[in-house]
mmCIF file of C-alpha atoms and ligand atoms in Angstrom:
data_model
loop_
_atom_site.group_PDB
_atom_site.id
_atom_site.type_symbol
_atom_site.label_atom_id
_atom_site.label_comp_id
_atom_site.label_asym_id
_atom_site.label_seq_id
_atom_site.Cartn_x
_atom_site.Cartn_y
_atom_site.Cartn_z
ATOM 1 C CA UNK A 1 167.623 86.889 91.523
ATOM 2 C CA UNK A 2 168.049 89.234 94.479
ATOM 3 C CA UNK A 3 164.901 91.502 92.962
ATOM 4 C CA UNK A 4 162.806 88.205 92.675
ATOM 5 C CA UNK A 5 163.634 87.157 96.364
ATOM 6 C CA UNK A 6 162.698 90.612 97.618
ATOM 7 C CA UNK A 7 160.050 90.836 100.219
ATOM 8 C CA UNK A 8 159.116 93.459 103.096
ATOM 9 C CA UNK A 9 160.261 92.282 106.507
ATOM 10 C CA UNK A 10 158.832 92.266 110.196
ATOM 11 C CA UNK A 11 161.119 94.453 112.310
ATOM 12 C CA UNK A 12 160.153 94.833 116.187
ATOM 13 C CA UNK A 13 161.673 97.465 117.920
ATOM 14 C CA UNK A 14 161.108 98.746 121.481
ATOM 15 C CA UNK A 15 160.741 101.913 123.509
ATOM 16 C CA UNK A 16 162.241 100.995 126.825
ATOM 17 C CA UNK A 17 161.177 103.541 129.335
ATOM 18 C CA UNK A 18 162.763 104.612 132.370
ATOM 19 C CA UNK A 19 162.064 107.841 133.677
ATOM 20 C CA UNK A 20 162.304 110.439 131.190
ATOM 21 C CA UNK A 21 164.636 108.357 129.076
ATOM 22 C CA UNK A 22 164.944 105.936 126.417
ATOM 23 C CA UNK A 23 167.390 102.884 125.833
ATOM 24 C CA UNK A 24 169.371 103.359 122.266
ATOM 25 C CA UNK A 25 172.644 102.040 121.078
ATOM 26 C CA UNK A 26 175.129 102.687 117.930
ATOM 27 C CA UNK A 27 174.843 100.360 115.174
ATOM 28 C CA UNK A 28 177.425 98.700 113.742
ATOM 29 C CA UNK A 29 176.433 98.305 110.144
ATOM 30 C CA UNK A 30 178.345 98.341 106.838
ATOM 31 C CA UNK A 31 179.439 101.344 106.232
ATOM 32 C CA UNK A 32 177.804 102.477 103.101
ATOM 33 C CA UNK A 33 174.110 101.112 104.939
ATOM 34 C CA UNK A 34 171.827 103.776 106.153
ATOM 35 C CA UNK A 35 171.608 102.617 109.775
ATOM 36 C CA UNK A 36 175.509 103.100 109.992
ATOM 37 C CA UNK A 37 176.966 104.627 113.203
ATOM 38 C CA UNK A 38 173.661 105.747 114.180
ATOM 39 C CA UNK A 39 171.516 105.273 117.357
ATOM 40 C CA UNK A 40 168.657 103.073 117.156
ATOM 41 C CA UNK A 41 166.175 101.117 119.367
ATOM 42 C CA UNK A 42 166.696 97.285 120.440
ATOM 43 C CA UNK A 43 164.703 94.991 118.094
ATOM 44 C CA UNK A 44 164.791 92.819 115.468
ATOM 45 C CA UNK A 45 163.395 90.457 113.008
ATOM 46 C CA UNK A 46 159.698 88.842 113.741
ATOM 47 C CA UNK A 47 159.836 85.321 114.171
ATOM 48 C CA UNK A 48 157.149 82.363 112.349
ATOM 49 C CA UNK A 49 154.596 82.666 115.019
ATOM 50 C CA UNK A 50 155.715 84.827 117.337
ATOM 51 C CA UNK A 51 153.338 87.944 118.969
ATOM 52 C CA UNK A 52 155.062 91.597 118.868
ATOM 53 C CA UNK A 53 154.983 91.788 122.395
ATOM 54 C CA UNK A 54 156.838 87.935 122.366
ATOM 55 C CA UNK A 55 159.545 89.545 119.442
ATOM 56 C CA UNK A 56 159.894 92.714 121.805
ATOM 57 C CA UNK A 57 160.735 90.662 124.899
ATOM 58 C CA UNK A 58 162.978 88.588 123.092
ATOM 59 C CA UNK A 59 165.115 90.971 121.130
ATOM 60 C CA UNK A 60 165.602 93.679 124.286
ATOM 61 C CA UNK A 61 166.885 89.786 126.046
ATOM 62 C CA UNK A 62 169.226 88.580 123.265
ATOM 63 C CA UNK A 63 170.503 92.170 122.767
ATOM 64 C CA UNK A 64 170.459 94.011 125.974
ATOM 65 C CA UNK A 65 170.010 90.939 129.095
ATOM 66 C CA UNK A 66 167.098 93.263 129.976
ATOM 67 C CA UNK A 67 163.749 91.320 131.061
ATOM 68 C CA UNK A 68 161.336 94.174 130.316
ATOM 69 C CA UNK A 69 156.966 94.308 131.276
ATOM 70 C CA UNK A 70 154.449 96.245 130.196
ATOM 71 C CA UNK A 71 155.480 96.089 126.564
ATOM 72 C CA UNK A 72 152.770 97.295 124.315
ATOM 73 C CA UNK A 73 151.964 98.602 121.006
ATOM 74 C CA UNK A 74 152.617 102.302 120.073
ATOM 75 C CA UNK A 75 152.210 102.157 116.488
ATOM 76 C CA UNK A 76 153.831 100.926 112.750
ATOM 77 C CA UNK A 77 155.921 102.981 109.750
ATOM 78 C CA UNK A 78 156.867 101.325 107.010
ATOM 79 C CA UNK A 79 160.056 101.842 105.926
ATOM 80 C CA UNK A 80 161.790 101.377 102.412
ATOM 81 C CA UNK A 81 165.721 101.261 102.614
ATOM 82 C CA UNK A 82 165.984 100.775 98.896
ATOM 83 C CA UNK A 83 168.543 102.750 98.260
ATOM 84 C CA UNK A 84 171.262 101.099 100.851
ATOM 85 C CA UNK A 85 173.993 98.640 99.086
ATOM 86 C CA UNK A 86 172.239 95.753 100.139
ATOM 87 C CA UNK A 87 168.697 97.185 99.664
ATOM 88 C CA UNK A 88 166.213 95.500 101.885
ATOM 89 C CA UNK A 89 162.325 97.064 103.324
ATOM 90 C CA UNK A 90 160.666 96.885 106.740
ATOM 91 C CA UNK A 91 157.325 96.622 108.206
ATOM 92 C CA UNK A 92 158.668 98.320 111.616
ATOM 93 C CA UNK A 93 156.611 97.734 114.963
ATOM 94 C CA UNK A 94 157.397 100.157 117.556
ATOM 95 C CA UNK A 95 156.565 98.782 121.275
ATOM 96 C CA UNK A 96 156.823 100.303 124.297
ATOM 97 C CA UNK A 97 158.109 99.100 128.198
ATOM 98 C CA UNK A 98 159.246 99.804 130.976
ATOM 99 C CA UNK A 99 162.117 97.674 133.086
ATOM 100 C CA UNK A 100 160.966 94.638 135.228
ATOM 101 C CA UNK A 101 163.767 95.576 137.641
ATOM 102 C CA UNK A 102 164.344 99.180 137.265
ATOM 103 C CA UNK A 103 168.045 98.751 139.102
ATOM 104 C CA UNK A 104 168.959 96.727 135.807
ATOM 105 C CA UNK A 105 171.459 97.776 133.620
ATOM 106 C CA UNK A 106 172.246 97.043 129.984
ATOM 107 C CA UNK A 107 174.848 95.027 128.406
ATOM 108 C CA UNK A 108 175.925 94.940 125.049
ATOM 109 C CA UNK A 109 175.822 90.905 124.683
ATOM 110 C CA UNK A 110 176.226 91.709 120.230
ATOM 111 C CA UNK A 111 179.138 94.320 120.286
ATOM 112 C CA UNK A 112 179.929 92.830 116.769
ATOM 113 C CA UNK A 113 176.485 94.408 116.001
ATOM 114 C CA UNK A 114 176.103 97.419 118.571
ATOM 115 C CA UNK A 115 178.800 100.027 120.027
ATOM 116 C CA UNK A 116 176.843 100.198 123.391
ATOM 117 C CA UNK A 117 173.732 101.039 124.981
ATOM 118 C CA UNK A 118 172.911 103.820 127.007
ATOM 119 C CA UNK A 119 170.011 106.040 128.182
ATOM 120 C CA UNK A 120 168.927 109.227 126.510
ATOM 121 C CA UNK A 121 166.761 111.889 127.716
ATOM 122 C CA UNK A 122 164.043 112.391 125.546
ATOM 123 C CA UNK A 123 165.029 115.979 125.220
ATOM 124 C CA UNK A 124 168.144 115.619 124.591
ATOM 125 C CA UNK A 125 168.696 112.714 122.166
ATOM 126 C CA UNK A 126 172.178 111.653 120.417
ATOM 127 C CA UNK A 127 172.751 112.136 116.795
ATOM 128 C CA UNK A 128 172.110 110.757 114.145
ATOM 129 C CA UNK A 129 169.759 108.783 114.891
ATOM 130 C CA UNK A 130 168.775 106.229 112.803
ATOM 131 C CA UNK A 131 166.344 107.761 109.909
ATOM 132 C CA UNK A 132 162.848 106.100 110.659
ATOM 133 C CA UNK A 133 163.531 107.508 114.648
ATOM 134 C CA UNK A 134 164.697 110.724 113.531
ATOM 135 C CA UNK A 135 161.697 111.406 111.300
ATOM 136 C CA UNK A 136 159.407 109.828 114.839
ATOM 137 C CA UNK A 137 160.917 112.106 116.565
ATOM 138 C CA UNK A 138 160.723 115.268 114.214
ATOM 139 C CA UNK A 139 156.667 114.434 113.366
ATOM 140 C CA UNK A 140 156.304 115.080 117.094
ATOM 141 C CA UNK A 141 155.861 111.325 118.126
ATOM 142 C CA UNK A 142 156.531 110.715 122.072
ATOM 143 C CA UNK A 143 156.528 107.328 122.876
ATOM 144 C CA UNK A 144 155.956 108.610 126.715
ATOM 145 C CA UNK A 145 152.500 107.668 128.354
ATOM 146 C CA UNK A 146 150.096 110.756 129.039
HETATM 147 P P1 8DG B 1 167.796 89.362 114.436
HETATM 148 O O1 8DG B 1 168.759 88.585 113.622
HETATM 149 O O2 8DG B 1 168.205 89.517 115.875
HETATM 150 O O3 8DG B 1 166.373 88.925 114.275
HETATM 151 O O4 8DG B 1 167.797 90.796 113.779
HETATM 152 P P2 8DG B 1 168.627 92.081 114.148
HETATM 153 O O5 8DG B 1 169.975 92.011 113.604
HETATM 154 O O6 8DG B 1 168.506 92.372 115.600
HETATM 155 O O7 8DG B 1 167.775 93.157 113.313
HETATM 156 P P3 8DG B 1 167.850 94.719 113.333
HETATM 157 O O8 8DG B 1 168.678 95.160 112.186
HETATM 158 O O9 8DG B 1 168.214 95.233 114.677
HETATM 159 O O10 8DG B 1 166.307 95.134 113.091
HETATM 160 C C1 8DG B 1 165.625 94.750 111.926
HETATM 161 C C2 8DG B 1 165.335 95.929 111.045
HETATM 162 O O11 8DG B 1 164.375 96.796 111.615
HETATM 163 C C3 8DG B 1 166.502 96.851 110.740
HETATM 164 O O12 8DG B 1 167.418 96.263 109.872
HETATM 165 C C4 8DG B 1 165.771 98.022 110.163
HETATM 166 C C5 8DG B 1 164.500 98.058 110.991
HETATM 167 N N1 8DG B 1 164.553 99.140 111.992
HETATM 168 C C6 8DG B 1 164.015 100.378 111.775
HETATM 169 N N2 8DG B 1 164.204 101.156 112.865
HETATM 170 C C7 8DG B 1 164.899 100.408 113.771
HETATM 171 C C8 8DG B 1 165.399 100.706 115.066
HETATM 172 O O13 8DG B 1 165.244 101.798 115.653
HETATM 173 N N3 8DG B 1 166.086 99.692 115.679
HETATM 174 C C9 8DG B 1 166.271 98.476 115.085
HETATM 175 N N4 8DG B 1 166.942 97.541 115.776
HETATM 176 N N5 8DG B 1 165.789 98.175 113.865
HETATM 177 C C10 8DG B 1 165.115 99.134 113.214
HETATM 178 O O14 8DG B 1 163.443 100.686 110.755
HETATM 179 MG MG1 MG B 2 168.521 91.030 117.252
HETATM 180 MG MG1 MG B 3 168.715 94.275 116.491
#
């Protein structure tokens, strides 16, 4: 049943810039799942009918109370976590913005799903991170405009 019902999934995840830092928080997934503990982006499942830019805005919102602009489109991975306990596989988009008000601060409005957000320097990330960011990261990726 579960391998009939199996599909890919949307993810939209965001880059929220500010300065020379990035916005991640600790997940709080089962333990045995691959995301466990680590840091990861804000984002979330793509909703029927909804732009990325529309999922970005509303995910860095419900998770964060941040009202972000500028959010664009940096690019897509696609990302298999078939081996977790509950195996499931993403289409991931990874957006980019910057902070409507840059004074505003995040709040962790799912701590049942997150340990906390904070901001990272770029060169000098937290570990883990989550495995589709740490492999970003290690290809060379920079989500920073040129
Ligand atoms: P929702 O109910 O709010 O729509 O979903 P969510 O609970 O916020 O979903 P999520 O797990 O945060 O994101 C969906 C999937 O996207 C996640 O299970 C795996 C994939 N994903 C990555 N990288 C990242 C990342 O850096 N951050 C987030 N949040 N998800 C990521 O592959
Ligand atoms: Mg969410
Ligand atoms: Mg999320």
């Amino acid at each position: 049943e579960a391998a009939a019902a199996a599909v890919p999934r949307v993810g939209v995840v965001v880059y929220i810039l500010k300065g020379k830092s990035v916005l991640l928080g600790r997940r709080l997934s089962s333990s045995g799942d691959s995301s466990h503990a680590t840091f990861a982006l804000p984002g979330g499942h793509l909703e029927f009918g909804e732009s990325f830019e529309e999922c970005g805005v509303r995910e860095v919102k419900e998770e964060t109370g941040l009202d972000i602009e500028k959010t664009e489109f940096l690019t897509a991975t696609n990302n298999p976590f078939v081996n977790d306990p509950k195996p499931s596989h993403y289409v991931v988009i990874f957006m980019r913005a910057v902070l409507s008000d840059p004074l505003q601060q995040p709040q962790n409005l799912e701590p049942s799903k997150c340990g906390g957000w904070d901001w990272y320097d770029w060169d000098d990330l937290p570990s883990p991170l989550f495995w589709p960011l740490e492999k970003m990261v290690k290809s060379g990726f920079n989500p920073f405009p040129v």
